[in-house]
Tab-separated table of C-alpha atoms and ligand atoms in Angstrom:
chain	number	residue	atom	x	y	z
A	943	MET	CA	11.765	-1.090	-13.740
A	944	ARG	CA	12.097	0.253	-10.189
A	945	LEU	CA	8.910	1.703	-8.918
A	946	VAL	CA	7.076	2.818	-5.815
A	947	LEU	CA	3.311	2.656	-5.422
A	948	VAL	CA	1.478	5.113	-3.186
A	949	GLY	CA	-2.230	5.561	-2.545
A	950	PRO	CA	-4.755	6.207	0.220
A	951	PRO	CA	-6.489	3.482	2.238
A	952	GLY	CA	-9.310	2.054	0.158
A	953	ALA	CA	-7.566	2.718	-3.183
A	954	GLY	CA	-6.978	-0.994	-3.814
A	955	LYS	CA	-3.218	-0.565	-3.539
A	956	GLY	CA	-2.442	-4.152	-2.461
A	957	THR	CA	-4.375	-5.631	-5.375
A	958	GLN	CA	-2.883	-3.227	-7.924
A	959	ALA	CA	0.625	-3.817	-6.556
A	960	GLN	CA	0.193	-7.518	-7.206
A	961	TYR	CA	-1.162	-7.115	-10.767
A	962	ILE	CA	1.320	-4.446	-11.836
A	963	ALA	CA	4.317	-6.386	-10.463
A	964	SER	CA	3.178	-9.539	-12.202
A	965	ASN	CA	2.611	-7.659	-15.504
A	966	LEU	CA	6.156	-6.285	-15.288
A	967	SER	CA	7.671	-9.584	-14.036
A	968	ILE	CA	9.237	-7.851	-11.041
A	969	PRO	CA	8.891	-8.756	-7.350
A	970	LYS	CA	6.274	-6.941	-5.287
A	971	ILE	CA	8.018	-5.869	-2.116
A	972	SER	CA	5.692	-4.721	0.647
A	973	THR	CA	6.834	-3.756	4.112
A	974	GLY	CA	4.183	-6.063	5.578
A	975	ASP	CA	5.639	-9.070	3.708
A	976	ILE	CA	9.206	-8.107	4.675
A	977	PHE	CA	8.214	-7.888	8.356
A	978	ARG	CA	6.479	-11.243	8.328
A	979	ALA	CA	9.364	-12.921	6.477
A	980	ASN	CA	11.946	-11.592	8.946
A	981	VAL	CA	9.900	-12.482	12.004
A	982	SER	CA	8.944	-15.978	10.833
A	983	GLY	CA	12.463	-16.585	9.488
A	984	GLY	CA	13.910	-15.618	12.872
A	985	THR	CA	16.505	-13.207	11.408
A	986	ASP	CA	18.352	-10.849	13.792
A	987	LEU	CA	16.293	-7.945	12.434
A	988	GLY	CA	13.115	-9.989	12.819
A	989	LYS	CA	13.947	-10.764	16.452
A	990	LEU	CA	14.696	-7.105	17.075
A	991	ALA	CA	11.452	-5.998	15.413
A	992	LYS	CA	9.523	-8.548	17.445
A	993	THR	CA	10.720	-7.099	20.762
A	994	TYR	CA	9.055	-3.824	19.773
A	995	MET	CA	5.894	-5.419	18.392
A	996	ASP	CA	5.463	-7.637	21.476
A	997	ARG	CA	5.490	-4.502	23.605
A	998	GLY	CA	2.964	-2.908	21.276
A	999	ASP	CA	5.525	-0.302	20.166
A	1000	LEU	CA	6.213	0.907	16.648
A	1001	VAL	CA	9.221	-0.692	14.986
A	1002	PRO	CA	11.847	2.078	14.661
A	1003	ASP	CA	12.641	3.503	11.227
A	1004	GLU	CA	16.206	2.161	11.183
A	1005	VAL	CA	14.985	-1.421	11.662
A	1006	THR	CA	12.482	-1.055	8.809
A	1007	ILE	CA	15.146	0.522	6.597
A	1008	ALA	CA	17.635	-2.267	7.335
A	1009	MET	CA	14.987	-4.840	6.380
A	1010	VAL	CA	14.197	-3.002	3.130
A	1011	ARG	CA	17.929	-2.792	2.348
A	1012	ASP	CA	18.330	-6.561	2.903
A	1013	ARG	CA	15.322	-7.310	0.717
A	1014	LEU	CA	16.412	-5.020	-2.122
A	1015	SER	CA	19.871	-6.677	-2.081
A	1016	GLU	CA	18.385	-10.048	-2.954
A	1017	SER	CA	19.012	-11.351	-6.445
A	1018	ASP	CA	15.400	-11.236	-7.662
A	1019	ALA	CA	15.272	-7.459	-7.042
A	1020	GLN	CA	18.362	-6.567	-9.082
A	1021	ASP	CA	16.494	-5.918	-12.338
A	1022	GLY	CA	13.571	-4.117	-10.749
A	1023	PHE	CA	10.961	-4.123	-8.034
A	1024	LEU	CA	7.677	-2.596	-6.975
A	1025	LEU	CA	7.781	-1.136	-3.465
A	1026	ASP	CA	4.516	-0.960	-1.517
A	1027	GLY	CA	4.406	0.713	1.897
A	1028	PHE	CA	7.889	2.224	1.698
A	1029	PRO	CA	8.956	5.012	1.721
A	1030	ARG	CA	6.327	6.560	4.007
A	1031	ASN	CA	7.886	9.986	4.341
A	1032	VAL	CA	10.483	12.264	2.759
A	1033	ALA	CA	13.239	11.191	5.181
A	1034	GLN	CA	12.768	7.558	4.123
A	1035	ALA	CA	12.606	8.610	0.451
A	1036	GLU	CA	15.999	10.292	0.783
A	1037	ILE	CA	17.459	7.199	2.438
A	1038	LEU	CA	16.070	5.030	-0.357
A	1039	ARG	CA	17.546	7.353	-2.994
A	1040	ASP	CA	21.004	7.176	-1.360
A	1041	MET	CA	20.749	3.410	-0.902
A	1042	LEU	CA	19.981	2.915	-4.610
A	1043	LYS	CA	22.650	5.419	-5.632
A	1044	ASP	CA	25.277	3.359	-3.747
A	1045	TRP	CA	24.293	0.446	-5.960
A	1046	GLY	CA	24.291	2.546	-9.149
A	1047	GLN	CA	20.511	2.422	-9.276
A	1048	ALA	CA	17.639	4.913	-9.175
A	1049	LEU	CA	13.858	4.839	-9.050
A	1050	ASP	CA	12.225	5.029	-12.468
A	1051	LEU	CA	8.743	5.970	-11.384
A	1052	VAL	CA	6.407	6.664	-8.491
A	1053	LEU	CA	2.819	5.751	-9.255
A	1054	GLU	CA	0.128	7.449	-7.201
A	1055	LEU	CA	-3.312	5.871	-7.108
A	1056	VAL	CA	-5.745	8.772	-7.046
A	1057	VAL	CA	-9.207	8.362	-5.510
A	1058	ASP	CA	-11.202	11.213	-4.036
A	1059	ASP	CA	-12.127	11.096	-0.352
A	1060	ASP	CA	-15.862	10.646	-0.905
A	1061	GLU	CA	-15.220	7.597	-3.090
A	1062	VAL	CA	-12.976	6.055	-0.415
A	1063	VAL	CA	-15.679	6.684	2.203
A	1064	ARG	CA	-18.273	5.130	-0.116
A	1065	ARG	CA	-16.081	2.025	-0.565
A	1066	LEU	CA	-15.020	1.545	3.055
A	1067	ALA	CA	-18.019	2.835	5.028
A	1068	GLY	CA	-20.316	0.569	2.996
A	1069	ARG	CA	-18.568	-2.560	4.230
A	1070	ARG	CA	-20.362	-4.898	6.635
A	1071	THR	CA	-18.592	-7.810	8.298
A	1072	CYS	CA	-20.247	-11.085	9.289
A	1073	SER	CA	-19.899	-11.675	13.019
A	1074	GLN	CA	-19.857	-15.456	12.433
A	1075	CYS	CA	-17.834	-16.255	9.301
A	1076	GLY	CA	-15.994	-12.937	8.872
A	1077	ARG	CA	-17.100	-12.506	5.274
A	1078	ILE	CA	-17.340	-8.908	4.097
A	1079	TRP	CA	-20.370	-7.589	2.223
A	1080	HIS	CA	-20.958	-4.174	0.717
A	1081	VAL	CA	-24.315	-2.427	1.136
A	1082	GLU	CA	-24.061	-0.888	-2.323
A	1083	PHE	CA	-21.848	-3.166	-4.423
A	1084	ASP	CA	-23.472	-6.358	-3.120
A	1085	ASP	CA	-26.876	-4.678	-2.951
A	1086	LYS	CA	-27.060	-5.762	0.685
A	1087	LYS	CA	-30.332	-4.571	2.208
A	1088	ASP	CA	-30.623	-6.693	5.358
A	1089	ASP	CA	-28.170	-7.268	8.218
A	1090	GLU	CA	-27.809	-10.987	7.687
A	1091	CYS	CA	-24.910	-12.843	6.039
A	1092	ASP	CA	-26.065	-14.570	2.813
A	1093	ALA	CA	-23.417	-17.248	3.347
A	1094	CYS	CA	-24.087	-18.328	6.930
A	1095	GLY	CA	-26.989	-16.291	8.308
A	1096	GLY	CA	-24.760	-14.541	10.853
A	1097	ALA	CA	-25.404	-10.959	11.924
A	1098	LEU	CA	-23.544	-8.265	9.982
A	1099	PHE	CA	-21.855	-5.349	11.692
A	1100	GLN	CA	-19.736	-2.360	10.736
A	1101	ARG	CA	-16.143	-2.568	11.970
A	1102	ASP	CA	-14.880	0.539	13.820
A	1103	ASP	CA	-12.198	0.863	11.114
A	1104	ASP	CA	-14.919	1.165	8.473
A	1105	LYS	CA	-16.980	3.870	10.227
A	1106	GLU	CA	-17.128	7.072	8.205
A	1107	GLU	CA	-15.537	9.152	10.964
A	1108	THR	CA	-12.594	6.728	11.261
A	1109	VAL	CA	-12.175	6.503	7.479
A	1110	ARG	CA	-12.098	10.324	7.175
A	1111	HIS	CA	-9.529	10.481	9.973
A	1112	ARG	CA	-7.319	7.843	8.284
A	1113	LEU	CA	-7.538	9.852	5.057
A	1114	GLU	CA	-6.435	13.014	6.870
A	1115	VAL	CA	-3.472	11.200	8.419
A	1116	TYR	CA	-2.580	9.775	4.999
A	1117	GLN	CA	-2.752	13.216	3.354
A	1118	GLU	CA	-0.574	14.754	6.061
A	1119	GLN	CA	2.061	12.024	5.750
A	1120	THR	CA	1.967	11.551	2.017
A	1121	ALA	CA	1.466	15.019	0.556
A	1122	PRO	CA	5.131	16.017	1.187
A	1123	LEU	CA	6.301	12.663	-0.225
A	1124	VAL	CA	4.205	13.120	-3.354
A	1125	SER	CA	5.541	16.636	-3.945
A	1126	TYR	CA	9.110	15.404	-3.314
A	1127	TYR	CA	8.719	12.882	-6.148
A	1128	ALA	CA	6.901	15.419	-8.332
A	1129	ASP	CA	9.960	17.687	-7.971
A	1130	GLU	CA	12.165	14.764	-9.010
A	1131	GLY	CA	10.002	14.472	-12.139
A	1132	ILE	CA	9.109	10.819	-11.613
A	1133	LEU	CA	5.573	11.079	-10.200
A	1134	VAL	CA	2.586	9.923	-12.226
A	1135	GLY	CA	-1.002	9.901	-10.954
A	1136	VAL	CA	-3.440	7.210	-12.035
A	1137	ASP	CA	-7.206	7.432	-11.648
A	1138	ALA	CA	-8.022	4.484	-9.365
A	1139	THR	CA	-11.807	4.578	-9.701
A	1140	GLY	CA	-13.714	1.901	-11.622
A	1141	PRO	CA	-13.162	-1.834	-12.070
A	1142	VAL	CA	-9.857	-3.360	-10.901
A	1143	GLU	CA	-8.799	-4.468	-14.435
A	1144	GLU	CA	-9.376	-0.972	-15.833
A	1145	VAL	CA	-7.232	0.587	-13.114
A	1146	THR	CA	-4.431	-1.914	-13.842
A	1147	GLN	CA	-4.694	-1.095	-17.545
A	1148	ARG	CA	-4.465	2.646	-16.860
A	1149	ALA	CA	-1.466	2.038	-14.589
A	1150	MET	CA	0.307	0.000	-17.279
A	1151	GLU	CA	-0.295	2.762	-19.842
A	1152	ALA	CA	1.150	5.318	-17.429
A	1153	ILE	CA	4.207	3.115	-16.788
A	1154	ARG	CA	5.022	2.360	-20.453
A	1155	PRO	CA	6.737	5.694	-21.309
A	1156	PHE	CA	9.109	5.175	-18.343
A	1157	MET	CA	10.223	1.716	-19.403
A	1158	GLY	CA	13.820	1.646	-20.606
B	1236	ZN	ZN1	-21.327	-15.228	7.551
């Protein structure tokens, strides 16, 4: 099973990626993990990427693509994989398609975690971080009524990233970037949307049901 997972910030994509990959016994391949592995392993690509990151610049597409290619060539990815964080746009999707085609492979499925914007705002803007121990509480889900950490007594604050305005902006950026990617895969006939609201286990279950018809 070769699949790609897409979803907005706050959709629980990292967690679902882990559960789905483990249910399917395939490696979860995230661009974040690939970056860290290359940098800490001191590979040529890792060293190259680091020169950009140290300057605070974005790592160019071709470096990311070369890292993904290396990772997908490894033996554990030959019978399937779950990609998280790649491709990010249609250009990358086309490169991935050609890369797989060269190896006689193709994607089986693109799973889109669907959460509406207000739900994402509710999840992220309700987060409060402890200024002492870093623990995260949620005003609604943890029924947190005061501004004090129950674990250490530290003062809670709202990270800039979690402010409603910032969350809405991140969602807009995501929509702009991802909408063309989603319609590209819809045209290819391999896109399936999964409702990502509700408890984590229920979302995983829904995802597995959506995947089943695509399993060879
Ligand atoms: Zn604390």
